[in-house]
Amino acid sequence: MDVDEYQQLKRAFQGGFTHSNAFYSGLTLENISSYDFTSSYPAVMLSEKFPMSSAQRIEIKTDEEFRKNLQCYCCLFDVEISGLESTTLYEHPLSASRCFSVKGSIEDNGRIVSAEHLFTTLTEQDFFILEKFYKWENLKVGNFKRYKRAYLPTEFVRAILKLYSDKTTLKGVKGQEDVYMRSKEMINSCYGMTVTDICRDEITYSNGEWGTCAADLNSSIQRYNTSKKRFLYYPWGVWITAYARKNLFTGIYEFKNDYVYSDTDSIKVLNIDKHIE
């Protein structure tokens, strides 16, 4: 990893998606149903494939080449979009805070509804969401990187399974409260460890004053790359949340106008009987 790749990964990283259908904002609704993914992040850590190589930089020349890479690799790239318009009224996945050089935009509480022009950074999972919810006049892809993909290391997967088993089987068991709490905390930290920032500013204290000293990106990344104690890979964390968002948006897309609100791994909806299948 180098500074360019690190900064691009930081631009692509997003946490949980928390938003509501604008048509229901401020209203009191009844007969609401709620659905959620149990342990959404651990689930994708077990079931999905993640970057398992150094980044390979390539130049995308055709749409066919672009699509093939999205299907076969974990992909990281910048996009320049002109004439962006939402194709749905009930939700808008693109976060304004994750876009830059935005011109002529309309926003829905921090989410882009339409824009004359913008730049943003995506993974292939984010692009799959984007094309379901938007259309555009022109989209240019640049700074394209791809990673070979594979499942997470077997030892890591086994640890997640053990922690999940303890968390679910020991809940409420007398005498096992400490083991249950540790398992719950540690299974959450399995994801948290993967996105712990590589380059962290230093907190300083001098002459009675607190301050910060900006991290040196080159030396921080060099230390990360050469550490013999390291067993994680920062891109894993970026893709964990990307996979989880894509799963969440399959539900939002299904419920359409009956969708009310979402929060990372759950959705609130109306008229559940229409969607049971």
Short mmCIF file of C-alpha atoms in Angstrom, two decimals:
data_model
loop_
_atom_site.label_atom_id
_atom_site.label_comp_id
_atom_site.label_asym_id
_atom_site.label_seq_id
_atom_site.Cartn_x
_atom_site.Cartn_y
_atom_site.Cartn_z
CA MET A 1 0.00 0.00 0.00
CA ASP A 2 1.14 3.55 -0.76
CA VAL A 3 -0.22 7.00 0.13
CA ASP A 4 -2.39 7.29 -2.99
CA GLU A 5 -4.04 3.92 -2.37
CA TYR A 6 -4.51 4.65 1.34
CA GLN A 7 -6.19 8.00 0.65
CA GLN A 8 -8.41 6.44 -2.01
CA LEU A 9 -9.45 3.67 0.40
CA LYS A 10 -10.27 6.33 2.99
CA ARG A 11 -12.48 8.12 0.45
CA ALA A 12 -14.29 4.87 -0.38
CA PHE A 13 -14.88 3.81 3.22
CA GLN A 14 -18.36 4.40 4.61
CA GLY A 15 -19.91 3.26 7.86
CA GLY A 16 -23.54 2.36 8.42
CA PHE A 17 -26.35 3.78 6.29
CA THR A 18 -28.93 5.62 8.41
CA HIS A 19 -31.70 7.45 6.57
CA SER A 20 -35.43 7.67 6.06
CA ASN A 21 -37.84 7.85 3.16
CA ALA A 22 -38.39 11.62 2.81
CA PHE A 23 -42.12 11.12 2.24
CA TYR A 24 -42.48 9.79 5.81
CA SER A 25 -40.09 12.12 7.63
CA GLY A 26 -41.83 13.92 10.47
CA LEU A 27 -44.89 11.69 10.37
CA THR A 28 -46.17 9.25 12.99
CA LEU A 29 -46.84 5.88 11.37
CA GLU A 30 -48.60 2.77 12.65
CA ASN A 31 -48.48 -0.91 11.72
CA ILE A 32 -44.74 -0.76 11.04
CA SER A 33 -42.74 -3.96 10.61
CA SER A 34 -39.02 -4.22 11.29
CA TYR A 35 -36.45 -6.57 9.78
CA ASP A 36 -32.74 -6.79 10.45
CA PHE A 37 -29.71 -8.87 9.60
CA THR A 38 -28.36 -10.68 12.65
CA SER A 39 -24.67 -9.77 13.05
CA SER A 40 -24.52 -8.16 9.62
CA TYR A 41 -20.78 -7.44 9.60
CA PRO A 42 -19.64 -10.86 10.90
CA ALA A 43 -22.00 -12.48 8.37
CA VAL A 44 -20.34 -10.83 5.37
CA MET A 45 -16.91 -11.52 6.84
CA LEU A 46 -17.74 -15.22 6.62
CA SER A 47 -19.66 -15.30 3.34
CA GLU A 48 -17.99 -12.79 1.00
CA LYS A 49 -14.62 -12.55 -0.72
CA PHE A 50 -12.17 -9.77 0.10
CA PRO A 51 -9.01 -8.17 -1.33
CA MET A 52 -6.21 -10.73 -1.07
CA SER A 53 -3.39 -9.11 -3.02
CA SER A 54 -1.60 -5.86 -3.53
CA ALA A 55 -3.52 -3.40 -5.68
CA GLN A 56 -2.99 -3.64 -9.43
CA ARG A 57 -3.48 -0.36 -11.27
CA ILE A 58 -5.05 -0.68 -14.72
CA GLU A 59 -6.49 1.63 -17.34
CA ILE A 60 -10.10 0.93 -18.24
CA LYS A 61 -10.71 1.39 -21.97
CA THR A 62 -14.15 -0.10 -22.63
CA ASP A 63 -17.41 -0.66 -20.78
CA GLU A 64 -17.02 -4.40 -21.34
CA GLU A 65 -13.60 -4.36 -19.68
CA PHE A 66 -15.01 -2.32 -16.80
CA ARG A 67 -17.88 -4.76 -16.22
CA LYS A 68 -15.64 -7.81 -16.40
CA ASN A 69 -13.34 -6.41 -13.73
CA LEU A 70 -16.29 -5.61 -11.46
CA GLN A 71 -17.44 -9.22 -11.67
CA CYS A 72 -14.03 -10.85 -11.19
CA TYR A 73 -12.13 -8.60 -8.75
CA CYS A 74 -12.53 -6.34 -5.76
CA CYS A 75 -12.30 -2.94 -7.48
CA LEU A 76 -11.54 0.54 -6.20
CA PHE A 77 -11.92 3.57 -8.47
CA ASP A 78 -12.79 7.25 -8.79
CA VAL A 79 -15.71 8.38 -10.94
CA GLU A 80 -16.67 11.68 -12.53
CA ILE A 81 -20.42 11.83 -13.17
CA SER A 82 -22.39 14.38 -15.19
CA GLY A 83 -26.16 14.66 -15.37
CA LEU A 84 -26.85 12.43 -12.36
CA GLU A 85 -30.53 11.78 -11.57
CA SER A 86 -32.22 9.49 -9.06
CA THR A 87 -34.51 6.86 -10.57
CA THR A 88 -36.31 6.30 -7.25
CA LEU A 89 -38.19 8.62 -4.92
CA TYR A 90 -37.98 6.61 -1.71
CA GLU A 91 -34.19 6.54 -1.15
CA HIS A 92 -30.91 7.99 -2.43
CA PRO A 93 -27.76 6.04 -1.52
CA LEU A 94 -25.09 8.55 -2.58
CA SER A 95 -23.83 10.57 0.40
CA ALA A 96 -23.06 14.25 -0.27
CA SER A 97 -20.24 14.09 2.30
CA ARG A 98 -18.52 11.42 0.16
CA CYS A 99 -18.64 13.50 -3.02
CA PHE A 100 -16.48 16.46 -4.03
CA SER A 101 -16.55 19.25 -6.64
CA VAL A 102 -20.33 18.92 -6.57
CA LYS A 103 -22.25 21.32 -8.84
CA GLY A 104 -25.99 21.92 -9.19
CA SER A 105 -27.06 19.32 -6.64
CA ILE A 106 -30.40 18.64 -4.95
CA GLU A 107 -30.09 16.84 -1.61
CA ASP A 108 -32.38 14.76 0.59
CA ASN A 109 -31.04 15.27 4.11
CA GLY A 110 -27.41 14.71 3.13
CA ARG A 111 -28.09 12.33 0.23
CA ILE A 112 -27.69 13.27 -3.42
CA VAL A 113 -30.96 13.25 -5.39
CA SER A 114 -29.48 14.82 -8.52
CA ALA A 115 -26.41 16.75 -9.57
CA GLU A 116 -25.09 18.43 -12.67
CA HIS A 117 -21.59 17.22 -11.91
CA LEU A 118 -19.63 15.48 -9.13
CA PHE A 119 -16.68 13.25 -8.27
CA THR A 120 -16.70 10.35 -5.82
CA THR A 121 -14.83 7.14 -5.00
CA LEU A 122 -16.48 3.72 -5.15
CA THR A 123 -15.95 0.01 -4.70
CA GLU A 124 -17.61 -2.37 -7.15
CA GLN A 125 -20.32 -3.04 -4.53
CA ASP A 126 -21.08 0.69 -4.31
CA PHE A 127 -21.34 0.86 -8.10
CA PHE A 128 -23.87 -2.00 -8.12
CA ILE A 129 -26.01 0.04 -5.71
CA LEU A 130 -25.49 3.25 -7.67
CA GLU A 131 -26.74 1.88 -10.97
CA LYS A 132 -29.90 0.50 -9.33
CA PHE A 133 -30.89 3.89 -7.91
CA TYR A 134 -29.55 6.42 -10.44
CA LYS A 135 -29.08 7.20 -14.09
CA TRP A 136 -26.56 9.60 -15.64
CA GLU A 137 -25.57 11.29 -18.87
CA ASN A 138 -21.87 10.52 -18.59
CA LEU A 139 -19.63 8.56 -16.22
CA LYS A 140 -15.83 8.52 -16.42
CA VAL A 141 -13.73 6.01 -14.47
CA GLY A 142 -10.19 6.77 -13.34
CA ASN A 143 -7.50 5.73 -10.85
CA PHE A 144 -8.78 2.16 -11.17
CA LYS A 145 -7.27 -0.47 -8.89
CA ARG A 146 -8.19 -4.12 -8.59
CA TYR A 147 -7.40 -6.81 -6.05
CA LYS A 148 -7.52 -10.57 -6.35
CA ARG A 149 -10.33 -11.73 -4.12
CA ALA A 150 -10.71 -14.69 -1.78
CA TYR A 151 -12.26 -15.61 1.54
CA LEU A 152 -10.73 -14.28 4.74
CA PRO A 153 -8.00 -16.42 6.36
CA THR A 154 -9.37 -19.65 7.84
CA GLU A 155 -7.97 -18.88 11.31
CA PHE A 156 -9.77 -15.53 11.35
CA VAL A 157 -13.03 -17.13 10.17
CA ARG A 158 -12.80 -19.82 12.87
CA ALA A 159 -12.28 -17.15 15.52
CA ILE A 160 -15.39 -15.26 14.34
CA LEU A 161 -17.45 -18.47 14.39
CA LYS A 162 -16.28 -19.32 17.93
CA LEU A 163 -17.07 -15.82 19.23
CA TYR A 164 -20.47 -15.83 17.54
CA SER A 165 -21.28 -19.24 19.00
CA ASP A 166 -20.36 -18.06 22.50
CA LYS A 167 -22.34 -14.85 22.09
CA THR A 168 -25.51 -16.65 21.03
CA THR A 169 -25.37 -19.75 23.26
CA LEU A 170 -24.17 -18.13 26.48
CA LYS A 171 -26.61 -15.21 26.55
CA GLY A 172 -28.54 -15.41 29.82
CA VAL A 173 -26.61 -18.45 31.09
CA LYS A 174 -25.89 -18.07 34.79
CA GLY A 175 -22.20 -17.98 35.58
CA GLN A 176 -21.21 -17.25 31.97
CA GLU A 177 -21.94 -13.50 31.98
CA ASP A 178 -18.28 -12.49 31.63
CA VAL A 179 -17.62 -14.90 28.76
CA TYR A 180 -20.78 -13.70 26.99
CA MET A 181 -19.81 -10.03 27.32
CA ARG A 182 -16.25 -10.65 26.15
CA SER A 183 -17.50 -12.62 23.14
CA LYS A 184 -19.94 -9.85 22.23
CA GLU A 185 -17.24 -7.18 22.49
CA MET A 186 -14.64 -9.21 20.63
CA ILE A 187 -16.86 -10.20 17.71
CA ASN A 188 -17.58 -6.49 17.18
CA SER A 189 -13.87 -5.75 17.40
CA CYS A 190 -13.12 -8.26 14.62
CA TYR A 191 -14.61 -5.72 12.22
CA GLY A 192 -13.34 -2.70 14.16
CA MET A 193 -9.74 -3.89 13.99
CA THR A 194 -9.85 -4.04 10.19
CA VAL A 195 -10.74 -0.34 9.87
CA THR A 196 -8.51 1.05 12.58
CA ASP A 197 -6.82 3.95 10.83
CA ILE A 198 -3.28 3.26 9.68
CA CYS A 199 -2.25 6.92 9.88
CA ARG A 200 -3.30 8.51 13.16
CA ASP A 201 -2.47 12.03 14.30
CA GLU A 202 -0.46 12.28 17.51
CA ILE A 203 -1.93 14.05 20.53
CA THR A 204 0.58 16.51 22.01
CA TYR A 205 0.81 18.33 25.33
CA SER A 206 3.24 21.21 25.66
CA ASN A 207 3.39 24.16 28.06
CA GLY A 208 -0.05 23.36 29.41
CA GLU A 209 -1.66 23.21 25.97
CA TRP A 210 -3.16 20.20 24.17
CA GLY A 211 -2.70 19.91 20.44
CA THR A 212 -2.34 17.50 17.54
CA CYS A 213 0.56 16.68 15.27
CA ALA A 214 -0.44 15.45 11.81
CA ALA A 215 0.68 11.94 11.01
CA ASP A 216 3.42 11.45 8.45
CA LEU A 217 1.59 9.32 5.88
CA ASN A 218 4.66 7.81 4.23
CA SER A 219 6.29 6.68 7.45
CA SER A 220 3.00 5.43 8.95
CA ILE A 221 2.22 3.33 5.88
CA GLN A 222 5.79 2.05 5.68
CA ARG A 223 5.58 0.95 9.32
CA TYR A 224 2.22 -0.75 8.57
CA ASN A 225 3.58 -2.52 5.48
CA THR A 226 6.68 -3.89 7.21
CA SER A 227 5.22 -4.83 10.60
CA LYS A 228 5.77 -8.53 11.32
CA LYS A 229 2.97 -8.43 13.91
CA ARG A 230 0.31 -7.34 11.42
CA PHE A 231 -2.32 -9.93 10.53
CA LEU A 232 -5.02 -7.65 9.08
CA TYR A 233 -5.39 -5.72 5.84
CA TYR A 234 -7.05 -2.29 5.81
CA PRO A 235 -9.06 -2.89 2.57
CA TRP A 236 -10.93 -5.73 4.30
CA GLY A 237 -12.76 -3.21 6.49
CA VAL A 238 -13.69 -1.04 3.50
CA TRP A 239 -15.34 -4.03 1.80
CA ILE A 240 -17.06 -5.33 4.94
CA THR A 241 -19.26 -2.25 5.12
CA ALA A 242 -19.66 -2.15 1.32
CA TYR A 243 -21.05 -5.71 1.25
CA ALA A 244 -23.32 -4.97 4.22
CA ARG A 245 -24.68 -1.81 2.52
CA LYS A 246 -25.41 -3.75 -0.65
CA ASN A 247 -27.33 -6.34 1.38
CA LEU A 248 -29.30 -3.56 3.10
CA PHE A 249 -30.19 -1.94 -0.22
CA THR A 250 -31.60 -5.19 -1.60
CA GLY A 251 -34.31 -4.78 1.04
CA ILE A 252 -34.83 -1.08 0.42
CA TYR A 253 -35.13 -1.73 -3.31
CA GLU A 254 -37.66 -4.52 -2.75
CA PHE A 255 -39.96 -2.53 -0.46
CA LYS A 256 -39.84 0.60 -2.63
CA ASN A 257 -42.53 3.08 -1.49
CA ASP A 258 -43.36 0.89 1.53
CA TYR A 259 -39.82 1.46 2.82
CA VAL A 260 -39.77 3.88 5.77
CA TYR A 261 -36.37 3.94 7.46
CA SER A 262 -33.05 2.08 7.61
CA ASP A 263 -30.16 1.89 10.04
CA THR A 264 -27.05 -0.08 8.97
CA ASP A 265 -28.51 -3.59 9.21
CA SER A 266 -32.26 -3.03 9.60
CA ILE A 267 -35.27 -1.57 7.81
CA LYS A 268 -38.70 -0.37 8.95
CA VAL A 269 -41.48 -0.96 6.44
CA LEU A 270 -45.21 -0.70 5.74
CA ASN A 271 -47.57 -3.30 4.23
CA ILE A 272 -45.40 -6.28 5.05
CA ASP A 273 -47.98 -8.75 3.72
CA LYS A 274 -47.23 -7.55 0.18
CA HIS A 275 -43.55 -8.47 0.56
CA ILE A 276 -43.49 -11.70 2.56
CA GLU A 277 -42.28 -13.79 -0.37
#
